[in-house]
CSV table of C-alpha atoms in Angstrom, one decimal:
chain,number,residue,atom,x,y,z
A,1,GLY,CA,22.0,-10.7,19.8
A,2,GLY,CA,18.5,-11.9,20.4
A,3,GLY,CA,18.9,-15.7,20.3
A,4,GLY,CA,18.5,-17.9,23.3
A,5,GLY,CA,17.4,-15.1,25.7
A,6,GLY,CA,13.8,-16.2,26.0
A,7,GLY,CA,14.4,-19.9,25.7
A,8,GLY,CA,13.7,-20.6,29.3
A,9,GLY,CA,10.2,-19.5,28.8
A,10,GLY,CA,9.2,-22.9,27.6
A,11,GLY,CA,9.9,-24.9,30.7
A,12,GLY,CA,7.8,-22.9,33.2
A,13,GLY,CA,5.2,-21.4,31.1
A,14,ARG,CA,3.0,-24.3,29.9
A,15,GLY,CA,-0.6,-23.8,30.6
A,16,LEU,CA,-0.1,-20.0,31.1
A,17,GLN,CA,-0.4,-17.2,28.7
A,18,GLY,CA,2.3,-16.2,26.3
A,19,ARG,CA,3.2,-19.7,25.0
A,20,HIS,CA,1.3,-22.2,23.0
A,21,LEU,CA,3.4,-25.3,23.2
A,22,THR,CA,2.8,-28.9,22.1
A,23,ARG,CA,4.7,-31.9,23.1
A,24,GLY,CA,5.5,-34.9,21.0
A,25,VAL,CA,7.5,-36.2,18.1
A,26,LEU,CA,8.4,-33.7,15.3
A,27,ALA,CA,6.2,-34.6,12.4
A,28,PRO,CA,7.5,-34.1,8.9
A,29,LEU,CA,7.0,-30.4,8.1
A,30,ARG,CA,4.8,-29.7,5.1
A,31,ARG,CA,6.4,-26.8,3.2
A,32,PRO,CA,5.4,-23.8,5.5
A,33,VAL,CA,5.9,-21.0,3.0
A,34,LYS,CA,2.5,-20.2,1.6
A,35,GLU,CA,3.2,-16.9,-0.1
A,36,GLN,CA,6.0,-15.4,-2.1
A,37,LYS,CA,6.6,-12.7,-4.7
A,38,TYR,CA,9.7,-11.8,-6.7
A,39,GLY,CA,10.9,-8.6,-8.5
A,40,LYS,CA,8.3,-6.1,-7.3
A,41,VAL,CA,9.6,-2.6,-8.3
A,42,VAL,CA,9.5,-0.2,-5.3
A,43,ALA,CA,11.8,2.6,-6.7
A,44,ARG,CA,13.8,3.7,-9.7
A,45,GLU,CA,16.7,6.0,-10.1
A,46,GLU,CA,18.8,7.3,-13.0
A,47,ARG,CA,22.6,7.0,-12.6
A,48,ASP,CA,25.6,8.4,-14.4
A,49,GLY,CA,25.4,7.7,-18.1
A,50,GLY,CA,21.6,7.8,-18.2
A,51,GLN,CA,21.2,4.1,-17.1
A,52,THR,CA,18.0,3.5,-15.0
A,53,TYR,CA,18.2,1.2,-12.0
A,54,LEU,CA,15.2,-0.4,-10.4
A,55,LEU,CA,15.0,-1.2,-6.6
A,56,ARG,CA,13.2,-4.5,-6.5
A,57,LEU,CA,11.7,-6.4,-3.6
A,58,ASP,CA,11.4,-10.2,-3.1
A,59,TYR,CA,9.5,-11.6,-0.1
A,60,ALA,CA,8.3,-14.9,1.2
A,61,ALA,CA,6.1,-15.6,4.2
A,62,GLY,CA,5.2,-18.8,6.1
A,63,ALA,CA,3.9,-20.1,9.4
A,64,ALA,CA,4.2,-23.5,11.0
A,65,GLY,CA,2.1,-24.6,14.0
A,66,ALA,CA,3.5,-27.0,16.5
A,67,ASP,CA,2.0,-30.0,14.8
A,68,ALA,CA,4.4,-32.4,16.6
A,69,GLY,CA,2.4,-35.5,16.1
A,70,VAL,CA,-0.5,-33.9,18.0
A,71,PRO,CA,-3.5,-32.0,16.6
A,72,LYS,CA,-2.7,-28.4,17.4
A,73,GLU,CA,-4.2,-25.0,16.5
A,74,ASN,CA,-1.5,-22.6,15.1
A,75,GLN,CA,-2.0,-19.3,16.9
A,76,ASP,CA,0.5,-17.5,14.7
A,77,THR,CA,-0.4,-15.8,11.4
A,78,TYR,CA,1.0,-13.2,9.0
A,79,VAL,CA,-0.3,-10.7,6.4
A,80,PHE,CA,1.1,-9.0,3.3
A,81,ARG,CA,-1.0,-6.2,1.7
A,82,GLU,CA,-0.2,-4.2,-1.3
A,83,GLY,CA,-2.0,-0.9,-1.4
A,84,MET,CA,-3.7,0.6,1.6
A,85,GLY,CA,-6.7,2.9,1.2
A,86,ASP,CA,-5.7,5.7,-1.1
A,87,ALA,CA,-2.0,4.8,-0.7
A,88,ARG,CA,-1.7,2.4,-3.6
A,89,ASP,CA,2.1,2.3,-3.4
A,90,THR,CA,2.2,1.1,0.2
A,91,MET,CA,3.3,-2.4,1.1
A,92,LEU,CA,2.5,-3.8,4.5
A,93,PHE,CA,4.0,-6.9,6.1
A,94,ALA,CA,3.1,-8.1,9.6
A,95,VAL,CA,3.4,-11.2,11.9
A,96,PHE,CA,1.1,-12.0,14.8
A,97,ASP,CA,1.5,-14.4,17.7
A,98,GLY,CA,-1.7,-15.2,19.5
A,99,HIS,CA,-1.8,-16.5,23.1
A,100,GLY,CA,-4.4,-17.8,25.5
A,101,ARG,CA,-7.4,-19.9,24.8
A,102,ASN,CA,-8.6,-17.7,22.0
A,103,GLY,CA,-5.2,-16.7,20.8
A,104,ALA,CA,-5.8,-18.0,17.2
A,105,LYS,CA,-9.0,-16.0,17.0
A,106,ALA,CA,-7.2,-12.9,18.3
A,107,SER,CA,-4.3,-13.1,15.8
A,108,SER,CA,-6.8,-13.8,13.0
A,109,PHE,CA,-9.0,-10.8,13.9
A,110,VAL,CA,-6.1,-8.4,14.1
A,111,ARG,CA,-4.7,-9.7,10.8
A,112,GLN,CA,-8.0,-8.8,9.2
A,113,TRP,CA,-8.8,-5.5,10.8
A,114,LEU,CA,-5.5,-3.8,11.6
A,115,PRO,CA,-4.7,-3.2,7.9
A,116,GLN,CA,-8.1,-1.6,7.5
A,117,HIS,CA,-7.6,0.7,10.4
A,118,LEU,CA,-4.1,1.6,9.0
A,119,ALA,CA,-5.6,2.3,5.6
A,120,ILE,CA,-7.8,5.1,7.0
A,121,THR,CA,-5.1,6.4,9.3
A,122,PRO,CA,-4.6,10.2,8.6
A,123,GLY,CA,-0.9,9.7,8.7
A,124,VAL,CA,-0.8,7.1,5.9
A,125,SER,CA,-2.1,9.8,3.5
A,126,GLY,CA,-0.2,12.7,5.2
A,127,GLY,CA,-0.2,14.2,8.6
A,128,ASP,CA,1.3,12.6,11.7
A,129,LEU,CA,2.1,9.0,10.7
A,130,VAL,CA,3.4,7.9,14.1
A,131,LYS,CA,0.3,9.2,15.9
A,132,GLY,CA,-2.0,7.7,13.3
A,133,VAL,CA,-0.4,4.2,13.6
A,134,HIS,CA,-0.8,4.4,17.4
A,135,GLY,CA,-4.5,5.1,16.9
A,136,ALA,CA,-4.9,2.2,14.5
A,137,PHE,CA,-3.4,-0.3,17.0
A,138,THR,CA,-5.4,0.9,20.0
A,139,ARG,CA,-8.6,1.0,18.0
A,140,THR,CA,-8.0,-2.6,16.7
A,141,SER,CA,-7.4,-3.7,20.3
A,142,ALA,CA,-10.6,-2.0,21.5
A,143,ASP,CA,-12.6,-3.6,18.7
A,144,LEU,CA,-11.2,-7.0,19.6
A,145,LEU,CA,-12.3,-6.7,23.2
A,146,LYS,CA,-15.9,-5.9,22.0
A,147,GLN,CA,-16.2,-9.3,20.2
A,148,PRO,CA,-18.4,-12.0,21.6
A,149,ASP,CA,-15.4,-14.3,22.2
A,150,ASP,CA,-13.6,-14.1,25.5
A,151,TYR,CA,-10.4,-12.1,25.4
A,152,THR,CA,-10.0,-11.6,29.1
A,153,LEU,CA,-6.9,-13.8,29.0
A,154,SER,CA,-6.2,-14.0,25.3
A,155,GLY,CA,-4.5,-11.6,22.9
A,156,THR,CA,-1.8,-11.3,20.2
A,157,THR,CA,1.5,-9.6,19.4
A,158,CYS,CA,1.9,-7.7,16.2
A,159,CYS,CA,5.2,-6.8,14.4
A,160,ALA,CA,4.4,-4.7,11.3
A,161,MET,CA,6.5,-3.1,8.6
A,162,ALA,CA,5.3,-0.7,5.9
A,163,LEU,CA,7.2,0.6,2.8
A,164,ARG,CA,6.0,3.8,1.3
A,165,GLU,CA,7.4,6.8,-0.6
A,166,GLY,CA,11.0,5.9,0.2
A,167,LYS,CA,10.3,5.4,3.9
A,168,LEU,CA,10.4,2.3,6.1
A,169,MET,CA,8.0,2.3,9.0
A,170,VAL,CA,8.1,-0.4,11.7
A,171,ALA,CA,5.5,-0.8,14.5
A,172,ASN,CA,5.6,-3.4,17.2
A,173,VAL,CA,3.5,-4.6,20.2
A,174,GLY,CA,4.8,-7.6,22.2
A,175,ASP,CA,7.7,-9.9,21.7
A,176,SER,CA,7.7,-10.6,17.9
A,177,ARG,CA,10.7,-9.0,16.3
A,178,ALA,CA,12.0,-7.4,13.1
A,179,ILE,CA,15.7,-7.4,12.2
A,180,SER,CA,17.7,-6.2,9.2
A,181,GLY,CA,21.1,-6.4,7.7
A,182,VAL,CA,22.8,-4.6,4.8
A,183,TYR,CA,24.3,-7.3,2.6
A,184,VAL,CA,27.4,-6.8,0.4
A,185,LYS,CA,28.3,-9.6,-2.1
A,186,GLY,CA,31.3,-11.5,-0.9
A,187,GLN,CA,31.3,-9.8,2.5
A,188,GLY,CA,28.0,-11.0,4.0
A,189,VAL,CA,26.6,-8.4,6.5
A,190,PRO,CA,29.8,-6.4,7.4
A,191,ASP,CA,28.0,-3.9,9.6
A,192,GLY,CA,26.1,-6.6,11.5
A,193,VAL,CA,22.4,-7.3,12.1
A,194,GLN,CA,20.2,-4.6,13.6
A,195,GLU,CA,17.1,-5.0,15.6
A,196,LEU,CA,14.4,-2.8,14.2
A,197,THR,CA,12.1,-3.4,17.2
A,198,ARG,CA,12.5,-4.1,20.9
A,199,ASP,CA,10.9,-7.1,22.6
A,200,HIS,CA,8.3,-5.8,25.1
A,201,LYS,CA,9.4,-7.8,28.1
A,202,PRO,CA,8.0,-6.8,31.5
A,203,THR,CA,11.5,-6.5,33.0
A,204,ILE,CA,12.4,-3.4,30.8
A,205,PRO,CA,12.5,-0.6,33.5
A,206,GLY,CA,9.9,1.7,31.9
A,207,GLU,CA,7.6,-1.2,31.2
A,208,GLN,CA,7.9,-2.6,34.7
A,209,ALA,CA,7.3,0.9,36.2
A,210,ARG,CA,4.0,1.2,34.3
A,211,ILE,CA,2.9,-2.2,35.3
A,212,GLU,CA,3.6,-1.6,39.0
A,213,ALA,CA,2.0,1.9,38.9
A,214,CYS,CA,-1.2,0.1,37.6
A,215,GLY,CA,-1.2,-2.4,40.5
A,216,GLY,CA,0.6,-5.2,38.8
A,217,GLU,CA,3.8,-7.0,39.7
A,218,VAL,CA,6.6,-8.6,37.7
A,219,LYS,CA,8.0,-12.0,38.8
A,220,PRO,CA,8.4,-15.5,37.5
A,221,LEU,CA,5.9,-18.3,38.1
A,222,MET,CA,6.4,-19.4,41.7
A,223,VAL,CA,5.6,-23.0,42.7
A,224,GLN,CA,6.4,-23.8,46.4
A,225,ASP,CA,9.0,-21.0,46.5
A,226,THR,CA,10.7,-22.1,43.3
A,227,ALA,CA,10.8,-19.8,40.3
A,228,TYR,CA,10.0,-21.3,36.9
A,229,GLY,CA,10.7,-19.7,33.5
A,230,PRO,CA,10.7,-16.0,32.6
A,231,ASP,CA,9.4,-13.0,34.5
A,232,ARG,CA,5.7,-12.5,33.9
A,233,VAL,CA,3.0,-9.9,34.6
A,234,TRP,CA,0.6,-10.6,37.5
A,235,MET,CA,-2.2,-8.8,39.4
A,236,LYS,CA,-0.6,-8.3,42.8
A,237,GLY,CA,-1.2,-11.3,45.0
A,238,GLN,CA,-3.1,-13.2,42.3
A,239,GLU,CA,-2.1,-16.0,39.8
A,240,THR,CA,-3.4,-14.2,36.7
A,241,PRO,CA,-2.8,-13.1,33.9
A,242,GLY,CA,0.8,-14.5,33.8
A,243,LEU,CA,1.8,-12.8,30.6
A,244,CYS,CA,5.5,-12.9,29.7
A,245,MET,CA,5.2,-9.7,27.6
A,246,SER,CA,4.3,-6.1,28.7
A,247,ARG,CA,2.3,-5.1,25.6
A,248,SER,CA,-0.4,-6.9,23.8
A,249,ILE,CA,-3.5,-6.4,21.6
A,250,GLY,CA,-6.4,-7.8,23.6
A,251,ASP,CA,-5.8,-9.2,27.1
A,252,LYS,CA,-8.5,-7.5,29.0
A,253,VAL,CA,-7.1,-8.6,32.4
A,254,GLY,CA,-3.6,-7.6,31.4
A,255,GLN,CA,-4.8,-4.1,30.5
A,256,LEU,CA,-6.0,-3.7,34.1
A,257,VAL,CA,-2.4,-4.0,35.3
A,258,GLY,CA,-0.6,-1.9,32.7
A,259,VAL,CA,-0.3,-4.2,29.7
A,260,VAL,CA,-1.0,-1.8,26.8
A,261,PRO,CA,-1.7,-2.2,23.0
A,262,ASP,CA,0.4,0.9,22.2
A,263,PRO,CA,3.1,0.2,19.6
A,264,ASP,CA,6.7,1.4,19.4
A,265,VAL,CA,6.7,3.1,16.0
A,266,THR,CA,9.8,4.2,14.0
A,267,VAL,CA,10.0,5.8,10.6
A,268,ARG,CA,13.3,5.9,8.7
A,269,PRO,CA,14.4,6.6,5.1
A,270,LEU,CA,14.5,3.4,3.0
A,271,GLN,CA,18.1,3.6,1.9
A,272,VAL,CA,19.8,0.9,-0.2
A,273,GLU,CA,23.1,2.0,-1.7
A,274,ALA,CA,24.4,0.8,-5.1
A,275,GLY,CA,26.1,-2.5,-4.6
A,276,GLU,CA,24.2,-3.3,-1.5
A,277,GLU,CA,21.1,-5.2,-0.6
A,278,LEU,CA,18.8,-4.8,2.4
A,279,HIS,CA,17.6,-8.0,4.1
A,280,ILE,CA,14.8,-7.9,6.6
A,281,VAL,CA,13.2,-10.7,8.7
A,282,LEU,CA,10.0,-10.4,10.7
A,283,GLY,CA,9.4,-13.3,13.1
A,284,THR,CA,7.4,-14.4,16.0
A,285,ASP,CA,9.3,-15.3,19.2
A,286,GLY,CA,9.3,-19.0,18.3
A,287,ILE,CA,11.8,-18.2,15.6
A,288,TYR,CA,14.2,-16.2,17.9
A,289,ASP,CA,14.1,-18.2,21.1
A,290,PHE,CA,17.0,-20.5,20.0
A,291,LEU,CA,18.4,-18.8,16.9
A,292,THR,CA,20.5,-15.6,17.0
A,293,ASN,CA,19.6,-12.6,14.8
A,294,GLU,CA,22.8,-13.2,12.9
A,295,ALA,CA,22.0,-16.9,12.2
A,296,ILE,CA,18.5,-16.0,11.0
A,297,VAL,CA,19.7,-13.4,8.4
A,298,ALA,CA,22.5,-15.7,7.3
A,299,PHE,CA,19.8,-18.2,6.1
A,300,LEU,CA,19.2,-15.8,3.1
A,301,HIS,CA,22.8,-15.9,2.2
A,302,SER,CA,23.1,-19.7,2.4
A,303,ALA,CA,19.9,-20.0,0.2
A,304,ASP,CA,21.6,-18.0,-2.6
A,305,LEU,CA,19.4,-15.0,-1.8
A,306,ASP,CA,16.2,-16.9,-2.5
A,307,VAL,CA,13.6,-15.6,0.0
A,308,ARG,CA,11.4,-18.7,-0.3
A,309,GLU,CA,14.1,-21.1,0.5
A,310,ALA,CA,15.4,-18.9,3.3
A,311,CYS,CA,12.0,-18.6,4.9
A,312,HIS,CA,11.4,-22.3,4.7
A,313,ASN,CA,14.9,-23.1,6.3
A,314,ILE,CA,14.4,-20.5,9.1
A,315,ILE,CA,11.1,-22.0,10.2
A,316,LEU,CA,12.4,-25.6,9.9
A,317,GLN,CA,15.6,-24.9,11.9
A,318,ALA,CA,13.7,-23.0,14.6
A,319,ARG,CA,11.4,-25.9,15.1
A,320,GLN,CA,14.3,-28.4,15.3
A,321,GLU,CA,16.0,-26.2,17.9
A,322,TRP,CA,12.8,-26.2,19.9
A,323,VAL,CA,12.7,-30.0,19.9
A,324,GLN,CA,16.3,-30.4,20.9
A,325,ASN,CA,16.3,-27.7,23.6
A,326,GLU,CA,12.8,-28.1,25.1
A,327,ASP,CA,12.3,-31.8,25.4
A,328,GLY,CA,9.8,-32.0,22.6
A,329,SER,CA,7.9,-28.7,23.2
A,330,ILE,CA,7.5,-26.5,20.1
A,331,ASP,CA,6.3,-22.9,19.9
A,332,ASP,CA,4.5,-21.7,16.7
A,333,CYS,CA,7.1,-20.3,14.3
A,334,SER,CA,6.3,-17.7,11.7
A,335,ALA,CA,8.5,-15.6,9.5
A,336,ILE,CA,8.5,-13.1,6.6
A,337,VAL,CA,11.8,-12.7,4.7
A,338,VAL,CA,12.2,-9.5,2.6
A,339,ARG,CA,15.1,-8.8,0.1
A,340,LEU,CA,15.6,-5.3,-1.5
A,341,TYR,CA,18.1,-5.0,-4.3
A,342,TRP,CA,19.1,-2.9,-7.3
A,343,GLU,CA,18.9,-4.1,-10.9
A,344,LYS,CA,19.5,-2.4,-14.2
A,345,GLU,CA,16.3,-1.7,-16.1
A,346,PRO,CA,16.2,-3.8,-19.2
A,347,ASP,CA,16.6,-1.8,-22.4
A,348,ALA,CA,13.4,-1.3,-24.2
A,349,GLU,CA,14.9,-2.7,-27.4
A,350,ALA,CA,16.1,-5.8,-25.7
A,351,ALA,CA,12.8,-6.3,-23.7
């Protein structure tokens, strides 16, 4: 399960990188879901008896800044793109969680330019897809660091998913997360919820080894010999950068001590069996800090499989959990909810 694990990050991390928190009273939330689509056909197959079935996709995406009665810049953002370069049948979904003084600019820049780098990636139109996606991420990060704004201590996560030619690709940098569950009517998600990504925390042995090999160290924020919050990345003996993730796009100082923009990339067949649905949620860490993966996927079931309603409720509940658990501090919360399901193709005569 993923819920709760990072919750302690709020208490000790204010004013440091990796969190953008606001304190105050929870203002009424304007509906956070800004984008949705229903019934997009992504595949078709003929079954026994000559009946054609369509694999359809619904999605909804939304973001809510921590506007807890205080003016506050939302550093989260998301993107949905249909068609990438020559690959007209590709669908790209991604969430971004910016941090640091220019975190909102970082997430906005990557939202704009990463899809363009991916569109010209050799792997998207053939060739080595994994290698191509790696290159797109690292080029986007290098481009970000060339911008006039200061990204020495600012950057962004990225959790991206692409659907193309019967394949599901997931690429992740940082601690945003993608989860999935195979839904069966009347049974919920009998095989449980899977994490499609791993959170890049600096305490993962391989991550910590890379950071230490580059002259960094991993420990919590120390104030007069007392540890506060989660383990963070520091330059040895210095009070910077204080990142609570081991990979990030941007973060020039972090890159000096082993924080890298390289994504974990996985490619798997997109398989949805007859009688099943595939439910996927991409979210920034504000969503997962106090809600379990299982609880998040269950919002789609309690919303009668309506992605828009589910996305709204996930963001709303995550914000309420922040207020109750963190004494009025709220992290930005962004989510994309995707539902894939089979439907009989309407008969031409009936249509």
